[in-house]
Amino acid sequence: MLNIRIEKTTAPKAKPTDESQLGFGKIFSDHMALIDWSADEGWHDARIVPFANFSIHPASTCLHYGSEIFEGLKAYRTADGSIQLFRPEENARRMINSSERLCLPQLPEEDFIQIIKELVKLDADWVPHSDGTSLYIRPFLLGNDETLGVHAVHHALFAVICGPVGSYYKEGINPVGIMIEDTDVRAVRGGTGYAKCGGNYAASNRAGEKAEQKGYSQVLWLDGVERKYIEEVGAMNVMFKIAGEVVTPALTGSILPGVTRKSCIELLKSKGYKVSERLLSLDELAAALENGTLEEAWGCGTAAVVSPIGRLAYKDKVFVINEGKIGEVTQMLYDTLTGIQWGKIADPFGWTQKVD
Ligand SMILES: *Cc1c(COP(=O)(O)O)cnc(C)c1O
C-alpha cells in the first residue's frame, strides 16, 4: 500500500458545461498524481497535488534520450452514478513490461491501481455524464537524471493526469479509410514495438501525416523486417474477418499488446467465434480482398473501442470492405464492450472495478 499525501487545490477550475464539445486530451482535471523514484530510495513521496506545470532540468534524460513510457485507460460513469475502471490491472502489467524494456523502474501493479483510484475519487466530479463520454487517464513514467551522460536511469518520475473526453462517435460509427504504409516502419522485432513508449509514436508521425495528406485517417503498418506481414493500424491493433474466421496479427514483439485487443479475443472466443492470432501477410489479405472472403476489418483500442475499416489503399489500388459499412462482428464488439464499460450490461468476465 502506498502512503499517498493529498494536497487539494484551493482554486478549482470551472468544469466544461457543454459535454458535446469535449474532444480528446485538451481539458485536464484539478489534480495529478506523482511518485518519485531513485535508485537509492526506490519509490517514494507518492502524492496527489494540484494540476500544474512541471519544473524539469534541461538536461533531464527523457528530454534527450526518449526514456519515457505511458499508459491510457478510462473511468466510466455508470447509470447509478458510480464510477468504474476497465481492466486497470492490464495497464499496470503492461507498464511494468514497458519499464523493463526501457530500463525504467517498475511500479508494482497494486500501487498503480491504488493511486489511479485515489486520483479519480478526488476528481470524481470531472467524470462526465453524457452518453459515450469518459474520464481519460494518462499515466506516464519518465527518466529524469540531470545529466547528459548516457547510462541507466537513476531517477524517475511516475505521473498520472486525467481529463474528460468526448464520445469518439458523436456522428455515429463511420468506417475509415486506411493506407498501407510500405516505406516507414513503426517498430522492429527486438525493438520497442511491444512497449508503450513515446518513441514509437515519434517514429510513426511521418507516415501518419502522409496518409492524412492523401485523405486517409490512419496507416496500416507492415512488419519492419520483411515489410510483408500486417502489424497494426495507426495506434490501434487490427483484426480481420476472413471467410468466417477472425484473424489478428500474433504478438511477435513489434506489436503493442492492446487491452482492447485482448478483450475482443476473449469476448469472441466466449461467443464461439473462431479466432486466430497468427502472421497475416499482405498477400493473403490482398487475395481475400480480391476473392471476396474479407468480410470485415477493424482497428481496436481504448480511445475508439473499435474503428471499422471501410477502405484500404495499397499503392494505386483502393479496396472497399463490406461495402464501406460497419460489419456485424465489429458492431457486436462495440456494443458489448461499451455496454460492459459503462455498466449497461452485465460484466461476466469481471473486467470492471469500481473506484470506491
Ligand atoms: C495503446 C496502443 C494500442 C491499443 O491498446 P489499448 O490497450 O487497447 O488501448 C495499440 N497500438 C498502439 C501502438 C498503442 O500505443
Short mmCIF file of C-alpha atoms and ligand atoms in Angstrom, two decimals:
data_model
loop_
_atom_site.label_atom_id
_atom_site.label_comp_id
_atom_site.label_asym_id
_atom_site.label_seq_id
_atom_site.Cartn_x
_atom_site.Cartn_y
_atom_site.Cartn_z
CA MET A 1 0.00 0.00 0.00
CA LEU A 2 1.27 3.43 -0.92
CA ASN A 3 1.08 6.16 1.65
CA ILE A 4 -0.34 8.95 -0.51
CA ARG A 5 -0.14 12.55 0.61
CA ILE A 6 -3.04 14.60 -0.73
CA GLU A 7 -2.85 18.32 -1.29
CA LYS A 8 -6.18 19.64 -2.56
CA THR A 9 -6.41 22.57 -4.88
CA THR A 10 -7.58 25.85 -3.39
CA ALA A 11 -8.53 27.11 -6.85
CA PRO A 12 -10.79 24.50 -8.54
CA LYS A 13 -11.23 25.11 -12.25
CA ALA A 14 -14.61 25.52 -13.91
CA LYS A 15 -15.76 22.23 -15.40
CA PRO A 16 -16.81 22.14 -19.04
CA THR A 17 -20.52 22.81 -19.32
CA ASP A 18 -21.05 21.52 -22.86
CA GLU A 19 -20.13 17.82 -22.86
CA SER A 20 -20.69 17.58 -26.62
CA GLN A 21 -17.59 19.74 -27.17
CA LEU A 22 -15.07 17.86 -25.03
CA GLY A 23 -12.79 16.49 -27.74
CA PHE A 24 -9.75 14.47 -26.65
CA GLY A 25 -6.89 15.39 -24.34
CA LYS A 26 -7.48 19.12 -24.21
CA ILE A 27 -9.03 19.56 -20.77
CA PHE A 28 -7.42 18.38 -17.53
CA SER A 29 -8.89 17.89 -14.08
CA ASP A 30 -7.88 19.72 -10.89
CA HIS A 31 -5.27 17.25 -9.64
CA MET A 32 -2.44 14.99 -10.72
CA ALA A 33 -0.68 12.09 -9.04
CA LEU A 34 3.11 11.86 -8.74
CA ILE A 35 5.56 9.30 -7.36
CA ASP A 36 9.32 9.78 -7.34
CA TRP A 37 11.81 7.00 -7.79
CA SER A 38 15.53 6.89 -7.23
CA ALA A 39 17.99 4.02 -7.30
CA ASP A 40 18.88 4.80 -3.68
CA GLU A 41 15.40 5.24 -2.23
CA GLY A 42 13.16 3.26 -4.57
CA TRP A 43 9.58 4.57 -4.97
CA HIS A 44 8.87 7.41 -2.56
CA ASP A 45 6.83 10.54 -1.93
CA ALA A 46 3.57 9.39 -3.52
CA ARG A 47 1.31 12.43 -3.69
CA ILE A 48 -1.75 13.91 -5.32
CA VAL A 49 -1.34 17.63 -5.86
CA PRO A 50 -2.99 20.44 -7.82
CA PHE A 51 -2.54 20.05 -11.60
CA ALA A 52 0.37 22.28 -12.58
CA ASN A 53 3.35 22.59 -14.90
CA PHE A 54 6.44 20.54 -14.11
CA SER A 55 9.76 22.11 -13.45
CA ILE A 56 12.31 19.95 -15.23
CA HIS A 57 16.10 20.15 -15.54
CA PRO A 58 17.11 20.98 -19.15
CA ALA A 59 19.49 18.00 -19.19
CA SER A 60 16.79 15.61 -17.99
CA THR A 61 17.20 12.16 -19.60
CA CYS A 62 13.68 11.98 -21.01
CA LEU A 63 14.16 15.20 -22.99
CA HIS A 64 17.22 13.90 -24.81
CA TYR A 65 17.17 10.12 -24.96
CA GLY A 66 13.49 9.25 -25.05
CA SER A 67 13.26 7.37 -21.75
CA GLU A 68 9.51 7.75 -21.48
CA ILE A 69 6.58 5.32 -21.42
CA PHE A 70 2.88 5.82 -20.93
CA GLU A 71 -0.48 4.16 -20.49
CA GLY A 72 -4.03 5.08 -21.40
CA LEU A 73 -7.28 3.98 -19.76
CA LYS A 74 -10.67 5.44 -18.91
CA ALA A 75 -13.02 5.89 -15.97
CA TYR A 76 -16.68 5.44 -16.90
CA ARG A 77 -19.75 6.79 -15.16
CA THR A 78 -22.49 4.17 -14.86
CA ALA A 79 -26.24 4.75 -14.82
CA ASP A 80 -26.36 4.69 -10.99
CA GLY A 81 -23.74 7.45 -10.85
CA SER A 82 -20.87 5.21 -9.69
CA ILE A 83 -17.50 5.29 -11.45
CA GLN A 84 -15.62 2.28 -12.78
CA LEU A 85 -12.36 1.37 -14.48
CA PHE A 86 -11.91 -1.26 -17.20
CA ARG A 87 -9.17 -3.87 -16.60
CA PRO A 88 -6.70 -1.42 -14.97
CA GLU A 89 -4.51 -4.36 -13.90
CA GLU A 90 -3.78 -4.96 -17.60
CA ASN A 91 -2.45 -1.41 -17.94
CA ALA A 92 -0.41 -1.83 -14.75
CA ARG A 93 1.18 -5.03 -16.05
CA ARG A 94 1.86 -3.57 -19.47
CA MET A 95 3.57 -0.58 -17.89
CA ILE A 96 5.80 -2.98 -15.97
CA ASN A 97 6.73 -4.68 -19.26
CA SER A 98 7.35 -1.32 -20.94
CA SER A 99 9.53 -0.28 -17.97
CA GLU A 100 11.57 -3.43 -18.23
CA ARG A 101 12.24 -2.79 -21.93
CA LEU A 102 13.32 0.83 -21.41
CA CYS A 103 15.22 0.21 -18.16
CA LEU A 104 12.82 2.37 -16.20
CA PRO A 105 11.79 1.37 -12.66
CA GLN A 106 8.81 -0.97 -12.31
CA LEU A 107 5.85 0.35 -10.33
CA PRO A 108 4.01 -2.51 -8.58
CA GLU A 109 0.59 -3.31 -10.04
CA GLU A 110 -1.30 -2.59 -6.80
CA ASP A 111 0.38 0.82 -6.39
CA PHE A 112 -0.52 1.78 -9.97
CA ILE A 113 -4.18 0.90 -9.36
CA GLN A 114 -4.31 2.44 -5.89
CA ILE A 115 -3.03 5.87 -6.89
CA ILE A 116 -5.25 6.00 -10.00
CA LYS A 117 -8.33 5.15 -7.93
CA GLU A 118 -7.39 7.83 -5.38
CA LEU A 119 -6.96 10.44 -8.11
CA VAL A 120 -10.25 9.54 -9.81
CA LYS A 121 -12.07 9.61 -6.46
CA LEU A 122 -10.70 13.06 -5.70
CA ASP A 123 -11.59 14.34 -9.19
CA ALA A 124 -14.85 12.34 -9.41
CA ASP A 125 -16.81 15.43 -10.42
CA TRP A 126 -14.65 15.58 -13.56
CA VAL A 127 -16.05 12.26 -14.85
CA PRO A 128 -18.60 13.44 -17.42
CA HIS A 129 -22.20 12.19 -17.55
CA SER A 130 -23.25 12.27 -21.22
CA ASP A 131 -23.52 9.16 -23.35
CA GLY A 132 -20.16 7.97 -24.65
CA THR A 133 -18.10 10.41 -22.59
CA SER A 134 -15.50 9.34 -20.02
CA LEU A 135 -12.54 10.48 -17.96
CA TYR A 136 -9.36 9.66 -19.88
CA ILE A 137 -6.49 8.70 -17.60
CA ARG A 138 -2.91 9.10 -18.77
CA PRO A 139 -0.25 7.54 -16.51
CA PHE A 140 3.33 8.11 -17.66
CA LEU A 141 6.82 7.45 -16.43
CA LEU A 142 9.98 9.30 -17.37
CA GLY A 143 13.66 9.16 -16.58
CA ASN A 144 14.82 12.45 -15.09
CA ASP A 145 18.50 12.15 -14.27
CA GLU A 146 20.03 15.59 -14.53
CA THR A 147 22.94 14.71 -16.79
CA LEU A 148 23.64 14.28 -20.48
CA GLY A 149 25.64 11.14 -19.77
CA VAL A 150 24.09 8.08 -21.38
CA HIS A 151 23.57 5.48 -18.70
CA ALA A 152 20.89 3.57 -16.81
CA VAL A 153 18.19 5.66 -15.20
CA HIS A 154 18.83 6.54 -11.54
CA HIS A 155 15.97 8.98 -11.09
CA ALA A 156 12.46 8.71 -12.45
CA LEU A 157 9.04 10.25 -12.06
CA PHE A 158 5.70 8.48 -12.39
CA ALA A 159 2.76 10.79 -13.03
CA VAL A 160 -0.95 10.48 -13.75
CA ILE A 161 -3.02 13.22 -15.34
CA CYS A 162 -6.65 12.91 -16.40
CA GLY A 163 -9.45 14.83 -18.02
CA PRO A 164 -12.92 14.46 -19.53
CA VAL A 165 -13.10 13.29 -23.15
CA GLY A 166 -15.96 13.31 -25.57
CA SER A 167 -17.71 10.49 -27.31
CA TYR A 168 -15.49 9.15 -30.10
CA TYR A 169 -18.52 8.60 -32.30
CA LYS A 170 -20.60 11.74 -31.98
CA GLU A 171 -21.87 11.35 -35.52
CA GLY A 172 -22.30 7.58 -35.41
CA ILE A 173 -19.71 4.94 -36.30
CA ASN A 174 -18.34 5.72 -39.73
CA PRO A 175 -15.85 3.32 -41.31
CA VAL A 176 -12.49 4.94 -42.05
CA GLY A 177 -10.06 4.83 -44.96
CA ILE A 178 -6.65 3.29 -44.28
CA MET A 179 -3.45 3.48 -46.31
CA ILE A 180 -0.99 0.60 -46.27
CA GLU A 181 2.44 2.05 -45.47
CA ASP A 182 5.29 0.34 -47.31
CA THR A 183 8.18 2.70 -46.60
CA ASP A 184 8.31 3.76 -42.97
CA VAL A 185 8.03 1.17 -40.22
CA ARG A 186 6.78 1.73 -36.69
CA ALA A 187 8.83 -0.88 -34.90
CA VAL A 188 11.01 -3.93 -35.44
CA ARG A 189 11.31 -7.21 -33.60
CA GLY A 190 13.86 -6.71 -30.86
CA GLY A 191 13.00 -3.02 -30.70
CA THR A 192 10.39 -1.27 -28.58
CA GLY A 193 7.22 -2.10 -30.50
CA TYR A 194 5.61 -4.01 -27.63
CA ALA A 195 6.39 -1.21 -25.17
CA LYS A 196 4.02 1.74 -24.97
CA CYS A 197 6.70 4.38 -25.36
CA GLY A 198 6.63 7.86 -26.82
CA GLY A 199 9.48 6.99 -29.17
CA ASN A 200 7.27 4.62 -31.16
CA TYR A 201 4.89 7.49 -31.76
CA ALA A 202 7.66 9.83 -32.88
CA ALA A 203 8.69 7.22 -35.45
CA SER A 204 5.09 6.95 -36.69
CA ASN A 205 4.39 10.61 -37.30
CA ARG A 206 5.79 10.93 -40.80
CA ALA A 207 3.71 8.11 -42.30
CA GLY A 208 0.65 9.30 -40.42
CA GLU A 209 1.00 12.73 -41.92
CA LYS A 210 1.50 11.35 -45.41
CA ALA A 211 -1.68 9.29 -45.07
CA GLU A 212 -3.62 12.30 -43.85
CA GLN A 213 -2.46 14.39 -46.80
CA LYS A 214 -3.76 11.68 -49.11
CA GLY A 215 -7.13 11.67 -47.39
CA TYR A 216 -6.74 8.58 -45.20
CA SER A 217 -7.25 8.62 -41.48
CA GLN A 218 -4.56 6.08 -40.45
CA VAL A 219 -1.82 3.87 -41.81
CA LEU A 220 -1.69 0.10 -41.78
CA TRP A 221 1.79 -0.88 -40.60
CA LEU A 222 3.74 -3.74 -42.06
CA ASP A 223 6.46 -5.61 -40.18
CA GLY A 224 9.83 -3.89 -40.10
CA VAL A 225 11.92 -6.85 -41.23
CA GLU A 226 10.24 -8.11 -44.42
CA ARG A 227 7.52 -5.44 -44.95
CA LYS A 228 5.31 -8.41 -45.58
CA TYR A 229 3.12 -9.03 -42.54
CA ILE A 230 0.30 -6.87 -41.20
CA GLU A 231 1.01 -5.43 -37.74
CA GLU A 232 -1.21 -2.59 -36.53
CA VAL A 233 -3.36 0.25 -37.77
CA GLY A 234 -2.29 3.70 -36.59
CA ALA A 235 -2.12 3.40 -32.81
CA MET A 236 -4.61 0.57 -32.70
CA ASN A 237 -4.45 -3.18 -33.05
CA VAL A 238 -6.14 -4.61 -36.12
CA MET A 239 -8.49 -7.52 -36.79
CA PHE A 240 -9.95 -9.04 -39.93
CA LYS A 241 -12.79 -11.42 -40.53
CA ILE A 242 -11.74 -13.68 -43.36
CA ALA A 243 -14.04 -16.49 -44.52
CA GLY A 244 -15.80 -16.60 -41.15
CA GLU A 245 -12.65 -16.59 -39.05
CA VAL A 246 -11.35 -13.61 -37.05
CA VAL A 247 -7.63 -13.15 -37.67
CA THR A 248 -5.37 -10.76 -35.78
CA PRO A 249 -1.58 -10.45 -36.01
CA ALA A 250 0.26 -12.51 -33.39
CA LEU A 251 2.25 -10.62 -30.75
CA THR A 252 5.66 -11.03 -32.34
CA GLY A 253 7.41 -8.34 -30.31
CA SER A 254 6.86 -5.39 -32.62
CA ILE A 255 3.13 -5.17 -31.86
CA LEU A 256 1.62 -3.38 -28.88
CA PRO A 257 -0.42 -5.84 -26.80
CA GLY A 258 -3.65 -3.86 -26.53
CA VAL A 259 -6.11 -4.35 -23.70
CA THR A 260 -8.93 -3.88 -26.21
CA ARG A 261 -7.33 -6.50 -28.50
CA LYS A 262 -7.17 -8.97 -25.63
CA SER A 263 -10.77 -8.19 -24.61
CA CYS A 264 -12.04 -8.63 -28.20
CA ILE A 265 -10.31 -12.01 -28.47
CA GLU A 266 -11.70 -13.23 -25.14
CA LEU A 267 -15.18 -11.96 -25.97
CA LEU A 268 -15.18 -13.50 -29.46
CA LYS A 269 -14.00 -16.86 -28.13
CA SER A 270 -16.66 -16.80 -25.40
CA LYS A 271 -19.27 -16.33 -28.10
CA GLY A 272 -17.96 -19.26 -30.09
CA TYR A 273 -16.16 -17.41 -32.88
CA LYS A 274 -13.04 -18.92 -34.33
CA VAL A 275 -10.17 -16.52 -33.59
CA SER A 276 -6.59 -16.97 -34.61
CA GLU A 277 -3.55 -14.95 -33.62
CA ARG A 278 -1.03 -15.59 -36.34
CA LEU A 279 1.09 -14.00 -39.02
CA LEU A 280 -1.10 -12.44 -41.70
CA SER A 281 0.68 -11.44 -44.87
CA LEU A 282 -0.25 -8.59 -47.15
CA ASP A 283 -0.51 -11.16 -49.97
CA GLU A 284 -3.06 -13.18 -48.03
CA LEU A 285 -5.04 -10.04 -47.23
CA ALA A 286 -4.95 -8.86 -50.84
CA ALA A 287 -6.15 -12.28 -52.03
CA ALA A 288 -9.02 -12.17 -49.52
CA LEU A 289 -9.93 -8.69 -50.73
CA GLU A 290 -9.92 -9.79 -54.33
CA ASN A 291 -11.82 -13.04 -53.90
CA GLY A 292 -14.40 -11.52 -51.61
CA THR A 293 -13.61 -13.53 -48.45
CA LEU A 294 -12.54 -10.46 -46.46
CA GLU A 295 -15.80 -9.80 -44.66
CA GLU A 296 -14.85 -7.19 -42.06
CA ALA A 297 -11.82 -5.23 -40.85
CA TRP A 298 -11.48 -3.04 -37.79
CA GLY A 299 -8.97 -1.36 -35.54
CA CYS A 300 -9.30 -1.68 -31.76
CA GLY A 301 -8.01 0.44 -28.89
CA THR A 302 -9.16 2.22 -25.74
CA ALA A 303 -9.99 5.54 -27.42
CA ALA A 304 -12.37 4.27 -30.11
CA VAL A 305 -13.08 0.76 -28.76
CA VAL A 306 -13.43 -0.43 -32.36
CA SER A 307 -12.98 1.51 -35.59
CA PRO A 308 -14.34 -0.20 -38.71
CA ILE A 309 -12.18 -0.01 -41.83
CA GLY A 310 -14.21 0.75 -44.95
CA ARG A 311 -11.45 1.40 -47.46
CA LEU A 312 -7.93 0.05 -47.75
CA ALA A 313 -5.42 1.63 -50.14
CA TYR A 314 -2.25 -0.07 -51.32
CA LYS A 315 -0.03 1.68 -53.86
CA ASP A 316 -2.54 2.77 -56.53
CA LYS A 317 -5.31 0.35 -55.65
CA VAL A 318 -8.21 1.06 -53.33
CA PHE A 319 -10.25 -1.82 -51.93
CA VAL A 320 -13.67 -1.37 -50.39
CA ILE A 321 -14.53 -3.61 -47.44
CA ASN A 322 -18.09 -4.71 -46.62
CA GLU A 323 -19.44 -2.02 -48.98
CA GLY A 324 -17.89 0.59 -46.71
CA LYS A 325 -20.27 -0.27 -43.87
CA ILE A 326 -19.66 -1.46 -40.32
CA GLY A 327 -19.85 -5.27 -40.10
CA GLU A 328 -21.86 -7.46 -37.77
CA VAL A 329 -18.95 -8.66 -35.66
CA THR A 330 -17.47 -5.16 -35.37
CA GLN A 331 -20.86 -3.85 -34.21
CA MET A 332 -21.26 -6.71 -31.70
CA LEU A 333 -17.82 -5.99 -30.22
CA TYR A 334 -18.61 -2.30 -29.94
CA ASP A 335 -21.99 -2.86 -28.29
CA THR A 336 -20.72 -5.48 -25.85
CA LEU A 337 -17.52 -3.73 -24.79
CA THR A 338 -19.11 -0.31 -24.38
CA GLY A 339 -22.06 -1.97 -22.61
CA ILE A 340 -19.69 -3.51 -20.04
CA GLN A 341 -17.57 -0.36 -19.72
CA TRP A 342 -20.49 1.96 -18.99
CA GLY A 343 -22.20 -0.70 -16.84
CA LYS A 344 -25.21 -1.02 -19.17
CA ILE A 345 -24.93 -4.79 -19.43
CA ALA A 346 -23.61 -7.50 -17.09
CA ASP A 347 -19.85 -8.00 -16.81
CA PRO A 348 -19.48 -11.80 -16.77
CA PHE A 349 -15.69 -11.52 -17.10
CA GLY A 350 -15.09 -9.36 -14.00
CA TRP A 351 -13.38 -6.73 -16.14
CA THR A 352 -14.66 -3.64 -14.34
CA GLN A 353 -13.57 -2.25 -10.96
CA LYS A 354 -15.40 0.43 -9.01
CA VAL A 355 -13.20 3.28 -7.84
CA ASP A 356 -14.77 3.38 -4.39
C1 LIG B 1 -2.14 1.91 -26.83
C2 LIG B 1 -1.93 1.30 -28.15
C3 LIG B 1 -2.80 0.32 -28.69
C4 LIG B 1 -4.12 -0.06 -28.06
O1 LIG B 1 -4.01 -0.54 -26.76
P1 LIG B 1 -5.28 -0.50 -25.79
O2 LIG B 1 -4.73 -1.04 -24.51
O3 LIG B 1 -6.31 -1.37 -26.38
O4 LIG B 1 -5.72 0.92 -25.69
C5 LIG B 1 -2.46 -0.27 -29.90
N1 LIG B 1 -1.34 0.07 -30.56
C6 LIG B 1 -0.50 1.02 -30.09
C7 LIG B 1 0.71 1.36 -30.86
C8 LIG B 1 -0.76 1.65 -28.87
O5 LIG B 1 0.08 2.59 -28.43
#
